[in-house]
Coordinates of C-alpha atoms and ligand atoms in Angstrom, one line a residue:
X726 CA 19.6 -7.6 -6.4
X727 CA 16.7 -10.0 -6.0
X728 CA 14.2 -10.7 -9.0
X729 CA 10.7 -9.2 -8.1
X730 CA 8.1 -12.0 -7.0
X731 CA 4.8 -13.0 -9.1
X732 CA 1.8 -14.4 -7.6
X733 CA -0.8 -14.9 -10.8
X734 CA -4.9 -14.8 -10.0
X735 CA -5.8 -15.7 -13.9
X736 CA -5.0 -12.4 -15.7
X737 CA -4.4 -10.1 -12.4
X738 CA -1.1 -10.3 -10.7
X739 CA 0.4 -9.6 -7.4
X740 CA 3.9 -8.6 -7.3
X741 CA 6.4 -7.8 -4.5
X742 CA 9.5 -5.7 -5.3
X743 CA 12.0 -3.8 -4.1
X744 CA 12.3 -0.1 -5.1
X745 CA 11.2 3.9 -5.3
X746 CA 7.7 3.9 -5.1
X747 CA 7.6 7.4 -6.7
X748 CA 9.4 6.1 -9.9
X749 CA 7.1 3.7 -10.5
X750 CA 4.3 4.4 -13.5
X751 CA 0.8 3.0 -12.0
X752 CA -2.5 4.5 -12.1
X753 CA -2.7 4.8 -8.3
X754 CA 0.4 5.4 -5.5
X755 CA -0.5 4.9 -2.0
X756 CA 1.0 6.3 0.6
X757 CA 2.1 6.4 4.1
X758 CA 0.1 9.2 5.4
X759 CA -0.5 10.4 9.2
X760 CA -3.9 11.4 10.4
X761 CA -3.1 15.5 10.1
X762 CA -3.0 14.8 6.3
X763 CA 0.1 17.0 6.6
X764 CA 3.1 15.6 5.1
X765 CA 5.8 13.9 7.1
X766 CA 9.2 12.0 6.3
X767 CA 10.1 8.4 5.1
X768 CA 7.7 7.3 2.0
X769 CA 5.5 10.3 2.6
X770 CA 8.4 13.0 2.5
X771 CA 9.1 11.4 -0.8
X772 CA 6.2 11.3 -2.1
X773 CA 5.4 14.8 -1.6
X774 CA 9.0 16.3 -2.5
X775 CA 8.5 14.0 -6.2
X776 CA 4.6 15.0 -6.5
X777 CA 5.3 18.6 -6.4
X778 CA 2.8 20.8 -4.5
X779 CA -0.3 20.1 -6.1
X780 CA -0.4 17.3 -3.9
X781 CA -0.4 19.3 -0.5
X782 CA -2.6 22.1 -2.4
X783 CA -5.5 18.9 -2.6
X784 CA -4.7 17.8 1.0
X785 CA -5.4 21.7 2.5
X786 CA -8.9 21.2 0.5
X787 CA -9.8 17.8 2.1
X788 CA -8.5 18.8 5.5
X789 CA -11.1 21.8 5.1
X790 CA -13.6 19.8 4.3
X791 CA -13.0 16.7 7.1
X792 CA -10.4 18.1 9.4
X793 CA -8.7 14.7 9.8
X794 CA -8.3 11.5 8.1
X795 CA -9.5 8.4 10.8
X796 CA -6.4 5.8 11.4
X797 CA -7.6 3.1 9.0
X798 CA -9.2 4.9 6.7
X799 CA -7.6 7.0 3.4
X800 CA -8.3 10.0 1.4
X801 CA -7.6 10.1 -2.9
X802 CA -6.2 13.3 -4.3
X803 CA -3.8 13.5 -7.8
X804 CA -0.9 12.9 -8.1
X805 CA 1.2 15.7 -9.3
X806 CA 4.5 15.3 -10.9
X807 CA 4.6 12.0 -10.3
X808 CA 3.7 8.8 -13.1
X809 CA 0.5 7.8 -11.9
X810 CA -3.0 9.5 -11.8
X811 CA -3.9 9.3 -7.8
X812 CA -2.2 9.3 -4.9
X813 CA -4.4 7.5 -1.9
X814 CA -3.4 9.0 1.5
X815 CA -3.8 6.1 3.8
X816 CA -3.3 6.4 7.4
X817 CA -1.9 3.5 9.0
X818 CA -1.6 2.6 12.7
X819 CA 1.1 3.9 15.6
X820 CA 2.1 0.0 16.8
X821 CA 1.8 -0.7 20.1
X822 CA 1.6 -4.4 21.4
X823 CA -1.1 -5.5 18.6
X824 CA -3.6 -5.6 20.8
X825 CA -5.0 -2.5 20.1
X826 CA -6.8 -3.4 17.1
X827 CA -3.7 -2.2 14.6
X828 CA -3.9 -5.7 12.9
X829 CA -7.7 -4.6 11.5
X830 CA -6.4 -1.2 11.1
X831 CA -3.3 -2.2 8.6
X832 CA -6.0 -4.3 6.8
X833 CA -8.5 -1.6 6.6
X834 CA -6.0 0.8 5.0
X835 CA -5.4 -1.7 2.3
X836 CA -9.2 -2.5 1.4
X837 CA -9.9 1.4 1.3
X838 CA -7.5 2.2 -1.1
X839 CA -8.6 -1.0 -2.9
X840 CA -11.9 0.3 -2.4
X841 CA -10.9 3.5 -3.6
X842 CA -9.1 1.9 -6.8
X843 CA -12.5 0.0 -7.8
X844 CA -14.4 3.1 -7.5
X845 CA -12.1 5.1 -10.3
X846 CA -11.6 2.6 -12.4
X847 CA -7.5 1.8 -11.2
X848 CA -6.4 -0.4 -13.5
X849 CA -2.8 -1.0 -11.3
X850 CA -1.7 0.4 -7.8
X851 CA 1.7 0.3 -5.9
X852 CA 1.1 -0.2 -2.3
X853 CA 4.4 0.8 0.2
X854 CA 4.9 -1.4 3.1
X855 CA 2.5 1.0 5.6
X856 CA 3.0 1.5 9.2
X857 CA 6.3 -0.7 9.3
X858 CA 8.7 2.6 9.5
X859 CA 8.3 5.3 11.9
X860 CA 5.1 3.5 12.9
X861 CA 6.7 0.5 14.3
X862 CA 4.6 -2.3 13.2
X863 CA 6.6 -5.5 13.5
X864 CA 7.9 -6.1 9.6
X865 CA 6.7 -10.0 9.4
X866 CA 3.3 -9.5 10.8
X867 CA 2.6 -6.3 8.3
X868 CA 3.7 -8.2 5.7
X869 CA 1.1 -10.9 6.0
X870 CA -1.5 -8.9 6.5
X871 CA -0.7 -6.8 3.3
X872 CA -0.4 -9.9 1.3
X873 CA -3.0 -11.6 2.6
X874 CA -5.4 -8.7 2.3
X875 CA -4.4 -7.6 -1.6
X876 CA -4.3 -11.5 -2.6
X877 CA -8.0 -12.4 -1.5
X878 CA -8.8 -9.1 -3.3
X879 CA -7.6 -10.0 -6.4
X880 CA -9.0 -13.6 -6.3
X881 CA -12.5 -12.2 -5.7
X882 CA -14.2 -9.9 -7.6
X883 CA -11.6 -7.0 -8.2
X884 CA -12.9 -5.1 -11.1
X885 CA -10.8 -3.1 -13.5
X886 CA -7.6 -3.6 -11.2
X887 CA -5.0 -5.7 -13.0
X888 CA -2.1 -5.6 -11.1
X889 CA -1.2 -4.8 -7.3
X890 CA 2.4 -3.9 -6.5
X891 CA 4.0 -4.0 -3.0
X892 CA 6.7 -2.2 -2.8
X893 CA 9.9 -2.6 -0.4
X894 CA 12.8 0.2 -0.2
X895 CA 14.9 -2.2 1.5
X896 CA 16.3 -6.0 0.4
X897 CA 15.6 -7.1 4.1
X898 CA 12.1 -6.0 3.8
X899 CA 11.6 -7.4 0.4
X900 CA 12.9 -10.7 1.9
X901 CA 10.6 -10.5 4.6
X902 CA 7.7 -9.9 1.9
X903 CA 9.0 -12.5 0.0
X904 CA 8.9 -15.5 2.9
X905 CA 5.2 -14.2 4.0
X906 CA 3.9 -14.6 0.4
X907 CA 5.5 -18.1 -0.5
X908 CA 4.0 -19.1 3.4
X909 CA 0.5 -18.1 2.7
X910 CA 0.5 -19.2 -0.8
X911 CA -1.2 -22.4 -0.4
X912 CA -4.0 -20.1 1.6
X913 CA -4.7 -18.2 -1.9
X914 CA -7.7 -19.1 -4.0
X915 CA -6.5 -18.9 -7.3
X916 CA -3.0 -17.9 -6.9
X917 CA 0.1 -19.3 -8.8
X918 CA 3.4 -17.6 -8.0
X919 CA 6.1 -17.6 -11.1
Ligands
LIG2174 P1 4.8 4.8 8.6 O1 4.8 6.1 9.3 O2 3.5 4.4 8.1 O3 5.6 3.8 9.3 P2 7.2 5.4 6.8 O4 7.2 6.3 5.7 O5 8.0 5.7 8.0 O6 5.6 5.2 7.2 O7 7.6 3.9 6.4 C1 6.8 3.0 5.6 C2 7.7 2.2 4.7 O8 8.0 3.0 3.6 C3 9.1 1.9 5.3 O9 9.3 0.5 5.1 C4 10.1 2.7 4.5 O10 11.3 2.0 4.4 C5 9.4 2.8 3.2 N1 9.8 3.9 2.3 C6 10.4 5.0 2.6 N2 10.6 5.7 1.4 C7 10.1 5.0 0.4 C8 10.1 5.1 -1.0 N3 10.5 6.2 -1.7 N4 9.5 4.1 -1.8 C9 9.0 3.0 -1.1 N5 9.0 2.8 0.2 C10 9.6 3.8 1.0

């Protein structure tokens, strides 16, 4: 198995690893959510079936309240059974060719959940790889994106947030993560990978 990868931003960190995101004890999971708010397979399947059905019981509420979640965009709710306090729903985009503005979509997921992590105080969120599953965005080109966008986050002004996790469920995927990050890190402010 590989070793997880470390990019330090003074005391914040970025780190890419393979695993379960819904083992892993953070303040805030994200996850993998479609438009209907309505539960699904891959990441968000697993989420839900770990979280228990306080998480779905939330979603019915916001789905009252704003019928649907906007591709780019992402909705908080608890988390459930599951080690963390929030679970952000982000919606990521169906790939097509790229051209249809999913690049600035897969970044805006990020920064809203980021956005929503500043705004409760989220000390350390695990991010799975979004879109790159049933979605179909091309692997390499999410993975810059998410990197890119999380690392400029933590080298500005990130608030309480500590510590960003990517998560991969797969070794090629964590490889992929792994090539993107050591390629842009000479682009990071502040960054020093261990
Ligand atoms: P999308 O519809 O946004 O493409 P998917 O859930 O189909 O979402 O896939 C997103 C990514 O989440 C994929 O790389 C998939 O391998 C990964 N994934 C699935 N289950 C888990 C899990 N339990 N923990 C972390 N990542 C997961």
């Amino acid at each position: 198995m590989s070793q997880d990868f470390t990019i330090h931003f003074g005391f914040r960190q970025l780190q890419l690893l393979k695993g379960d995101i819904t083992k892993m004890a953070v303040d805030a999971i994200v996850n993998a959510a479609n438009s209907a708010l309505a539960g699904g397979g891959g990441v968000d399947g697993a989420i839900h079936r770990a979280g228990g059905p306080a998480i779905m019981r939330e979603l019915d509420q916001i789905r009252a309240q704003i019928g649907r979640c906007e591709t780019g965009s992402a909705v908080a709710t608890g988390a459930g059974d599951l080690p963390a306090r929030y679970v952000f729903h982000a919606v990521g985009p169906i790939y097509r060719d790229g051209t249809h503005g999913e690049p600035e979509q897969l970044e805006s997921c990020y920064l809203t959940c980021l956005r929503l992590a500043g705004e409760r105080g989220v000390e350390s969120i695990s991010f799975p790889s979004i879109s790159t599953g049933v979605y179909g965005y091309p692997i390499e080109a999410a993975a810059r994106i998410a990197v890119k966008t999380v690392a400029n986050w933590l080298a500005g002004d990130a608030g309480a947030l500590k510590t960003i996790k990517l998560v991969q469920f797969s070794d090629a995927d964590h490889q992929v993560y792994r090539r993107q990050a050591q390629e842009l890190r000479g682009e990071f402010a502040a960054g020093s990978a261990s």
